[in-house]
Tab-separated table of N, CA, C and O in Angstrom:
chain	number	residue	atom	x	y	z
A	1	MET	N	-90.215	-191.282	-54.969
A	1	MET	CA	-91.482	-192.051	-55.911
A	1	MET	C	-91.458	-191.648	-57.044
A	1	MET	O	-92.574	-191.058	-57.591
A	2	ARG	N	-91.256	-190.015	-57.275
A	2	ARG	CA	-91.257	-188.991	-58.090
A	2	ARG	C	-91.161	-189.192	-58.731
A	2	ARG	O	-91.444	-188.895	-60.365
A	3	ALA	N	-89.469	-189.597	-59.515
A	3	ALA	CA	-89.250	-190.170	-60.669
A	3	ALA	C	-90.153	-191.744	-60.855
A	3	ALA	O	-90.819	-190.854	-62.418
A	4	LEU	N	-91.123	-192.000	-60.970
A	4	LEU	CA	-91.734	-193.331	-60.760
A	4	LEU	C	-93.301	-192.371	-61.436
A	4	LEU	O	-94.169	-193.025	-62.486
A	5	VAL	N	-93.839	-191.855	-60.836
A	5	VAL	CA	-95.089	-190.667	-60.883
A	5	VAL	C	-94.033	-189.520	-62.288
A	5	VAL	O	-95.292	-190.191	-63.646
A	6	TYR	N	-92.995	-189.451	-62.624
A	6	TYR	CA	-93.116	-188.972	-63.820
A	6	TYR	C	-93.723	-189.803	-65.512
A	6	TYR	O	-93.498	-189.756	-65.607
A	7	LEU	N	-92.451	-190.713	-64.675
A	7	LEU	CA	-92.289	-191.926	-66.091
A	7	LEU	C	-94.091	-192.445	-66.010
A	7	LEU	O	-94.797	-192.381	-67.373
A	8	ARG	N	-94.954	-192.472	-65.045
A	8	ARG	CA	-95.853	-193.118	-65.397
A	8	ARG	C	-96.825	-191.538	-66.418
A	8	ARG	O	-97.098	-192.214	-66.904
A	9	ASN	N	-96.556	-190.751	-66.229
A	9	ASN	CA	-96.640	-189.119	-66.502
A	9	ASN	C	-96.541	-189.399	-67.200
A	9	ASN	O	-96.985	-189.162	-68.799
A	10	ARG	N	-95.583	-189.603	-68.380
A	10	ARG	CA	-94.906	-189.506	-69.504
A	10	ARG	C	-95.696	-190.597	-70.514
A	10	ARG	O	-95.348	-190.421	-71.663
A	11	CYS	N	-95.481	-191.494	-69.766
A	11	CYS	CA	-96.107	-192.679	-70.587
A	11	CYS	C	-97.502	-193.013	-71.118
A	11	CYS	O	-98.239	-193.025	-72.244
A	12	ALA	N	-97.622	-191.875	-69.794
A	12	ALA	CA	-99.652	-191.616	-70.265
A	12	ALA	C	-99.997	-190.770	-71.559
A	12	ALA	O	-101.151	-190.863	-71.860
A	13	HIS	N	-98.945	-190.234	-71.253
A	13	HIS	CA	-99.158	-188.758	-72.613
A	13	HIS	C	-99.435	-190.204	-73.540
A	13	HIS	O	-99.574	-189.244	-74.818
A	14	HIS	N	-98.417	-190.737	-74.078
A	14	HIS	CA	-98.423	-191.693	-75.239
A	14	HIS	C	-99.384	-192.820	-74.889
A	14	HIS	O	-98.819	-193.581	-76.115
A	15	SER	N	-99.679	-192.699	-74.263
A	15	SER	CA	-100.904	-193.953	-74.240
A	15	SER	C	-100.505	-195.145	-74.450
A	15	SER	O	-101.378	-196.000	-74.769
A	16	ARG	N	-99.285	-195.448	-73.597
A	16	ARG	CA	-98.301	-196.570	-73.458
A	16	ARG	C	-98.084	-197.154	-72.384
A	16	ARG	O	-96.883	-195.812	-72.039
A	17	LEU	N	-97.769	-197.412	-71.650
A	17	LEU	CA	-96.614	-197.918	-70.880
A	17	LEU	C	-95.940	-199.039	-71.090
A	17	LEU	O	-95.157	-199.332	-71.312
A	18	TRP	N	-96.781	-200.404	-70.932
A	18	TRP	CA	-95.925	-202.003	-71.211
A	18	TRP	C	-95.873	-201.507	-72.614
A	18	TRP	O	-96.269	-201.635	-73.863
A	19	HIS	N	-94.194	-202.484	-72.705
A	19	HIS	CA	-93.472	-202.162	-74.009
A	19	HIS	C	-93.535	-201.441	-74.256
A	19	HIS	O	-92.771	-200.853	-76.085
A	20	HIS	N	-93.278	-200.622	-73.659
A	20	HIS	CA	-92.749	-198.923	-74.268
A	20	HIS	C	-91.564	-198.531	-74.931
A	20	HIS	O	-90.840	-199.680	-73.583
A	21	SER	N	-91.920	-197.760	-75.784
A	21	SER	CA	-89.639	-197.994	-76.123
A	21	SER	C	-89.239	-196.277	-76.017
A	21	SER	O	-89.957	-195.450	-75.977
A	22	VAL	N	-88.876	-196.270	-74.770
A	22	VAL	CA	-88.228	-194.818	-74.407
A	22	VAL	C	-87.827	-194.056	-74.271
A	22	VAL	O	-86.024	-194.675	-74.802
A	23	ILE	N	-88.060	-193.477	-75.625
A	23	ILE	CA	-86.923	-192.730	-76.318
A	23	ILE	C	-85.991	-191.761	-76.356
A	23	ILE	O	-84.440	-191.087	-76.765
A	24	ASP	N	-86.902	-190.527	-75.249
A	24	ASP	CA	-85.907	-189.055	-74.343
A	24	ASP	C	-85.291	-189.559	-73.261
A	24	ASP	O	-85.645	-188.229	-72.460
A	25	ALA	N	-84.962	-190.917	-72.511
A	25	ALA	CA	-84.722	-190.784	-71.614
A	25	ALA	C	-83.467	-190.974	-71.264
A	25	ALA	O	-82.688	-190.385	-70.577
A	26	GLY	N	-82.423	-190.582	-72.206
A	26	GLY	CA	-81.279	-190.554	-72.063
A	26	GLY	C	-80.469	-191.721	-71.630
A	26	GLY	O	-80.993	-192.796	-70.922
A	27	PRO	N	-79.518	-192.394	-71.650
A	27	PRO	CA	-78.231	-193.073	-72.019
A	27	PRO	C	-78.288	-193.528	-70.019
A	27	PRO	O	-78.358	-192.815	-69.682
A	28	THR	N	-78.706	-194.752	-69.704
A	28	THR	CA	-78.545	-195.201	-68.827
A	28	THR	C	-76.612	-195.977	-68.214
A	28	THR	O	-76.062	-197.274	-69.583
A	29	PRO	N	-76.333	-195.549	-67.441
A	29	PRO	CA	-74.906	-195.832	-67.432
A	29	PRO	C	-74.114	-197.081	-67.738
A	29	PRO	O	-75.079	-198.392	-66.247
A	30	ASN	N	-73.427	-197.881	-68.310
A	30	ASN	CA	-73.231	-199.258	-68.453
A	30	ASN	C	-73.232	-199.919	-67.469
A	30	ASN	O	-73.656	-200.846	-66.317
A	31	ASN	N	-72.141	-198.971	-65.725
A	31	ASN	CA	-72.571	-199.485	-64.288
A	31	ASN	C	-73.551	-200.117	-64.081
A	31	ASN	O	-73.828	-200.473	-63.103
A	32	VAL	N	-74.154	-198.866	-64.043
A	32	VAL	CA	-75.752	-198.967	-63.504
A	32	VAL	C	-77.516	-199.411	-63.880
A	32	VAL	O	-77.669	-200.619	-63.509
A	33	ARG	N	-76.458	-199.858	-65.501
A	33	ARG	CA	-77.227	-201.209	-65.980
A	33	ARG	C	-77.533	-202.860	-65.795
A	33	ARG	O	-77.846	-203.361	-65.219
A	34	ALA	N	-75.598	-202.933	-65.384
A	34	ALA	CA	-75.118	-204.250	-64.568
A	34	ALA	C	-75.703	-204.837	-63.781
A	34	ALA	O	-75.913	-205.323	-63.012
A	35	LYS	N	-75.255	-203.408	-63.154
A	35	LYS	CA	-75.751	-203.661	-61.223
A	35	LYS	C	-77.549	-204.320	-61.588
A	35	LYS	O	-78.264	-204.935	-60.873
A	36	ALA	N	-78.250	-203.146	-62.135
A	36	ALA	CA	-79.223	-203.667	-61.918
A	36	ALA	C	-80.092	-204.985	-62.840
A	36	ALA	O	-80.579	-205.505	-62.174
A	37	LYS	N	-79.240	-205.519	-63.717
A	37	LYS	CA	-79.003	-206.316	-63.821
A	37	LYS	C	-78.852	-208.007	-62.629
A	37	LYS	O	-79.708	-209.050	-62.899
A	38	ARG	N	-77.837	-207.153	-62.231
A	38	ARG	CA	-77.962	-208.201	-61.055
A	38	ARG	C	-78.890	-208.040	-60.483
A	38	ARG	O	-79.381	-209.263	-59.536
A	39	LEU	N	-79.834	-207.222	-59.688
A	39	LEU	CA	-80.927	-207.278	-58.751
A	39	LEU	C	-82.161	-207.310	-59.303
A	39	LEU	O	-82.699	-208.150	-59.401
A	40	ALA	N	-82.157	-207.255	-60.967
A	40	ALA	CA	-83.934	-207.449	-60.984
A	40	ALA	C	-83.636	-207.930	-62.441
A	40	ALA	O	-84.901	-208.375	-62.903
A	41	GLY	N	-82.856	-208.962	-62.844
A	41	GLY	CA	-82.455	-209.819	-63.551
A	41	GLY	C	-82.198	-208.830	-65.263
A	41	GLY	O	-82.470	-207.529	-65.231
A	42	GLN	N	-82.924	-209.316	-66.376
A	42	GLN	CA	-82.470	-209.099	-67.544
A	42	GLN	C	-83.596	-207.679	-68.297
A	42	GLN	O	-84.473	-208.079	-68.005
A	43	PHE	N	-83.137	-206.875	-69.117
A	43	PHE	CA	-84.219	-206.266	-69.667
A	43	PHE	C	-83.338	-205.431	-70.522
A	43	PHE	O	-81.630	-205.377	-70.715
A	44	GLU	N	-84.378	-204.561	-71.455
A	44	GLU	CA	-84.007	-204.598	-72.870
A	44	GLU	C	-83.543	-202.368	-72.451
A	44	GLU	O	-84.039	-202.324	-71.755
A	45	PRO	N	-82.355	-202.132	-73.264
A	45	PRO	CA	-82.239	-200.598	-73.149
A	45	PRO	C	-83.563	-200.297	-73.941
A	45	PRO	O	-84.316	-200.630	-74.580
A	46	ARG	N	-83.723	-198.906	-73.555
A	46	ARG	CA	-85.095	-198.057	-73.652
A	46	ARG	C	-86.140	-198.746	-73.168
A	46	ARG	O	-86.963	-198.496	-73.320
A	47	SER	N	-86.308	-199.809	-72.423
A	47	SER	CA	-87.042	-200.553	-71.744
A	47	SER	C	-87.064	-199.479	-70.790
A	47	SER	O	-86.716	-198.707	-69.587
A	48	VAL	N	-88.927	-199.670	-69.376
A	48	VAL	CA	-89.294	-198.776	-69.276
A	48	VAL	C	-88.390	-199.024	-67.759
A	48	VAL	O	-88.057	-198.303	-67.004
A	49	LEU	N	-88.013	-200.215	-67.394
A	49	LEU	CA	-86.797	-200.824	-66.893
A	49	LEU	C	-86.068	-200.379	-66.425
A	49	LEU	O	-84.999	-199.625	-65.723
A	50	ASP	N	-85.487	-200.308	-67.866
A	50	ASP	CA	-84.002	-199.387	-67.661
A	50	ASP	C	-84.291	-197.710	-67.087
A	50	ASP	O	-83.476	-197.723	-66.504
A	51	VAL	N	-84.924	-197.960	-67.569
A	51	VAL	CA	-85.392	-196.114	-67.272
A	51	VAL	C	-85.417	-195.538	-65.530
A	51	VAL	O	-85.182	-194.868	-64.842
A	52	VAL	N	-86.378	-196.733	-64.952
A	52	VAL	CA	-86.350	-197.315	-63.088
A	52	VAL	C	-85.275	-197.661	-62.726
A	52	VAL	O	-85.173	-196.960	-61.974
A	53	ALA	N	-84.486	-198.712	-63.529
A	53	ALA	CA	-83.189	-198.604	-62.976
A	53	ALA	C	-82.527	-196.905	-63.087
A	53	ALA	O	-81.629	-196.919	-61.881
A	54	SER	N	-82.231	-196.246	-64.080
A	54	SER	CA	-81.078	-195.803	-63.903
A	54	SER	C	-82.033	-193.881	-63.164
A	54	SER	O	-81.221	-193.518	-62.428
A	55	LEU	N	-83.696	-193.970	-62.935
A	55	LEU	CA	-84.011	-192.801	-62.153
A	55	LEU	C	-83.647	-193.635	-60.137
A	55	LEU	O	-82.676	-192.703	-60.005
A	56	SER	N	-83.484	-195.242	-60.183
A	56	SER	CA	-83.873	-194.977	-58.463
A	56	SER	C	-81.984	-194.683	-58.917
A	56	SER	O	-81.804	-194.575	-57.541
A	57	ASP	N	-81.271	-194.624	-59.346
A	57	ASP	CA	-79.759	-194.285	-59.127
A	57	ASP	C	-79.578	-193.476	-58.401
A	57	ASP	O	-78.561	-192.985	-58.153
A	58	VAL	N	-80.466	-192.247	-59.360
A	58	VAL	CA	-80.535	-190.821	-59.393
A	58	VAL	C	-81.089	-190.487	-57.748
A	58	VAL	O	-79.991	-189.741	-57.153
A	59	LEU	N	-81.880	-191.219	-57.404
A	59	LEU	CA	-82.601	-191.260	-56.180
A	59	LEU	C	-81.082	-190.933	-55.585
A	59	LEU	O	-80.934	-190.329	-54.264
A	60	VAL	N	-80.744	-193.112	-54.887
A	60	VAL	CA	-79.693	-192.870	-54.069
A	60	VAL	C	-78.416	-192.204	-53.984
A	60	VAL	O	-78.081	-192.316	-52.786
A	61	ARG	N	-78.176	-191.656	-55.387
A	61	ARG	CA	-76.913	-191.316	-55.856
A	61	ARG	C	-77.085	-189.910	-55.231
A	61	ARG	O	-75.849	-189.161	-54.191
A	62	GLY	N	-78.309	-189.262	-54.906
A	62	GLY	CA	-79.083	-187.562	-54.150
A	62	GLY	C	-80.067	-188.359	-53.269
A	62	GLY	O	-79.639	-186.493	-52.145
A	63	ASN	N	-79.043	-189.250	-52.404
A	63	ASN	CA	-79.775	-189.246	-51.113
A	63	ASN	C	-80.996	-189.108	-50.952
A	63	ASN	O	-81.744	-187.757	-49.585
A	64	ALA	N	-81.722	-189.346	-51.533
A	64	ALA	CA	-82.823	-188.491	-51.690
A	64	ALA	C	-83.824	-190.385	-50.912
A	64	ALA	O	-85.192	-190.072	-50.539
A	65	THR	N	-83.807	-191.299	-51.591
A	65	THR	CA	-84.117	-191.844	-50.677
A	65	THR	C	-83.594	-193.403	-50.900
A	65	THR	O	-82.367	-193.573	-51.298
A	66	PRO	N	-83.746	-194.623	-50.191
A	66	PRO	CA	-83.060	-195.821	-50.198
A	66	PRO	C	-83.462	-196.366	-51.514
A	66	PRO	O	-84.362	-195.730	-52.469
A	67	PRO	N	-82.529	-197.610	-51.600
A	67	PRO	CA	-82.578	-197.858	-52.655
A	67	PRO	C	-83.849	-198.347	-53.462
A	67	PRO	O	-84.770	-199.078	-52.162
A	68	ILE	N	-84.303	-198.244	-54.350
A	68	ILE	CA	-85.919	-198.857	-55.193
A	68	ILE	C	-85.654	-200.100	-55.729
A	68	ILE	O	-86.976	-201.043	-55.684
A	69	LEU	N	-84.965	-200.753	-56.197
A	69	LEU	CA	-85.275	-201.806	-57.445
A	69	LEU	C	-85.427	-202.618	-57.089
A	69	LEU	O	-86.559	-203.452	-57.367
A	70	GLN	N	-84.345	-202.927	-55.743
A	70	GLN	CA	-84.719	-204.371	-55.643
A	70	GLN	C	-86.375	-204.605	-55.307
A	70	GLN	O	-87.047	-205.884	-55.799
A	71	ALA	N	-86.917	-203.851	-54.443
A	71	ALA	CA	-88.268	-204.066	-54.017
A	71	ALA	C	-89.360	-204.005	-55.007
A	71	ALA	O	-90.302	-204.493	-55.246
A	72	PHE	N	-89.274	-203.048	-56.575
A	72	PHE	CA	-89.684	-203.011	-57.463
A	72	PHE	C	-89.864	-203.823	-58.090
A	72	PHE	O	-90.633	-204.600	-58.288
A	73	ALA	N	-88.992	-205.243	-58.405
A	73	ALA	CA	-88.379	-206.115	-58.814
A	73	ALA	C	-88.962	-206.513	-57.800
A	73	ALA	O	-89.887	-208.405	-58.803
A	74	ASP	N	-88.974	-207.287	-56.323
A	74	ASP	CA	-89.519	-208.120	-56.492
A	74	ASP	C	-91.606	-208.186	-56.037
A	74	ASP	O	-91.529	-209.563	-56.268
A	75	GLN	N	-91.450	-207.350	-56.129
A	75	GLN	CA	-93.158	-206.495	-56.309
A	75	GLN	C	-93.405	-206.822	-57.058
A	75	GLN	O	-94.553	-208.242	-57.941
A	76	TYR	N	-92.901	-206.392	-58.995
A	76	TYR	CA	-93.647	-207.148	-60.175
A	76	TYR	C	-93.241	-207.720	-60.945
A	76	TYR	O	-93.971	-208.376	-61.728
A	77	ARG	N	-92.314	-209.256	-60.852
A	77	ARG	CA	-90.957	-210.084	-61.514
A	77	ARG	C	-91.971	-210.991	-61.670
A	77	ARG	O	-92.392	-211.892	-62.887
A	78	GLY	N	-93.086	-211.660	-60.906
A	78	GLY	CA	-93.656	-212.543	-60.344
A	78	GLY	C	-95.050	-212.748	-61.088
A	78	GLY	O	-96.066	-212.841	-61.375
A	79	HIS	N	-95.351	-211.493	-61.595
A	79	HIS	CA	-96.202	-210.784	-62.728
A	79	HIS	C	-96.151	-211.393	-64.414
A	79	HIS	O	-95.570	-210.271	-65.020
A	80	GLU	N	-96.183	-211.933	-64.730
A	80	GLU	CA	-94.930	-212.624	-65.998
A	80	GLU	C	-95.842	-211.704	-66.680
A	80	GLU	O	-94.288	-211.158	-68.263
A	81	GLU	N	-96.586	-211.106	-67.395
A	81	GLU	CA	-97.226	-210.682	-68.422
A	81	GLU	C	-96.854	-208.838	-68.044
A	81	GLU	O	-95.923	-208.680	-69.467
A	82	PHE	N	-97.156	-208.680	-66.730
A	82	PHE	CA	-97.039	-207.043	-66.265
A	82	PHE	C	-95.530	-206.845	-66.950
A	82	PHE	O	-94.664	-206.576	-67.312
A	83	TRP	N	-94.212	-208.018	-66.413
A	83	TRP	CA	-93.020	-208.060	-65.984
A	83	TRP	C	-92.707	-207.397	-67.950
A	83	TRP	O	-91.685	-206.081	-67.720
A	84	ASN	N	-93.086	-208.535	-68.121
A	84	ASN	CA	-91.851	-208.727	-70.067
A	84	ASN	C	-92.541	-207.184	-70.594
A	84	ASN	O	-91.915	-206.871	-71.326
A	85	GLY	N	-93.619	-206.423	-70.732
A	85	GLY	CA	-94.205	-205.254	-70.380
A	85	GLY	C	-93.531	-204.385	-70.381
A	85	GLY	O	-92.420	-203.533	-70.650
A	86	LEU	N	-92.789	-204.416	-68.992
A	86	LEU	CA	-91.674	-203.425	-68.769
A	86	LEU	C	-90.090	-203.638	-68.645
A	86	LEU	O	-89.583	-202.651	-69.036
A	87	VAL	N	-89.735	-205.264	-69.701
A	87	VAL	CA	-88.492	-205.453	-70.169
A	87	VAL	C	-88.515	-205.399	-71.425
A	87	VAL	O	-86.939	-205.895	-71.777
A	88	ARG	N	-89.261	-204.984	-72.277
A	88	ARG	CA	-89.265	-205.616	-72.962
A	88	ARG	C	-90.242	-204.449	-74.126
A	88	ARG	O	-90.916	-204.532	-74.509
A	89	PRO	N	-89.083	-203.185	-74.863
A	89	PRO	CA	-89.976	-202.477	-75.756
A	89	PRO	C	-90.012	-203.360	-77.068
A	89	PRO	O	-90.086	-204.043	-78.028
A	90	VAL	N	-91.288	-202.852	-77.228
A	90	VAL	CA	-91.885	-202.980	-78.988
A	90	VAL	C	-92.188	-202.006	-79.266
A	90	VAL	O	-92.712	-200.867	-78.973
A	91	SER	N	-91.702	-201.870	-81.199
A	91	SER	CA	-92.790	-201.192	-81.754
A	91	SER	C	-94.160	-200.611	-81.356
A	91	SER	O	-94.591	-201.597	-82.290
A	92	PRO	N	-94.179	-199.129	-82.223
A	92	PRO	CA	-95.595	-198.700	-81.742
A	92	PRO	C	-96.375	-199.671	-82.965
A	92	PRO	O	-95.869	-199.351	-84.138
A	93	ARG	N	-97.832	-200.235	-82.731
A	93	ARG	CA	-98.221	-200.832	-83.931
A	93	ARG	C	-99.733	-200.167	-83.369
A	93	ARG	O	-100.875	-200.505	-83.967
A	94	ASP	N	-99.668	-199.033	-83.378
A	94	ASP	CA	-101.210	-198.357	-82.838
A	94	ASP	C	-101.859	-197.747	-84.173
A	94	ASP	O	-103.432	-198.135	-84.012
A	95	HIS	N	-101.383	-197.693	-85.181
A	95	HIS	CA	-101.674	-197.160	-86.322
A	95	HIS	C	-101.856	-198.032	-87.332
A	95	HIS	O	-101.928	-197.612	-88.466
A	96	HIS	N	-101.493	-199.190	-87.099
A	96	HIS	CA	-101.385	-200.387	-88.785
A	96	HIS	C	-102.058	-200.714	-88.355
A	96	HIS	O	-102.771	-201.879	-87.058
A	97	GLU	N	-102.845	-202.010	-89.734
A	97	GLU	CA	-103.354	-203.253	-89.936
A	97	GLU	C	-102.770	-203.844	-89.463
A	97	GLU	O	-101.679	-204.182	-89.942
């Protein structure tokens, strides 16, 4: 769960979490992304869920936690507006009219 705290803190610093486009997260390997999409459904690169999938993989490979992505998806996928914000990044419109 430390990885999720990092994500929360990083996004809070930029005053965004939902529809946040994570530009400095690093690439998620294709095999990790494909497996994550089978578990959680479709999501876009640089989305918050892409980062969660990548962090989950790192934690599992490091034997730090059991897999969390499926439980995360099961818990939040039913909340459509929230889930859409996690899977679809949108360019910031904070200072535009």
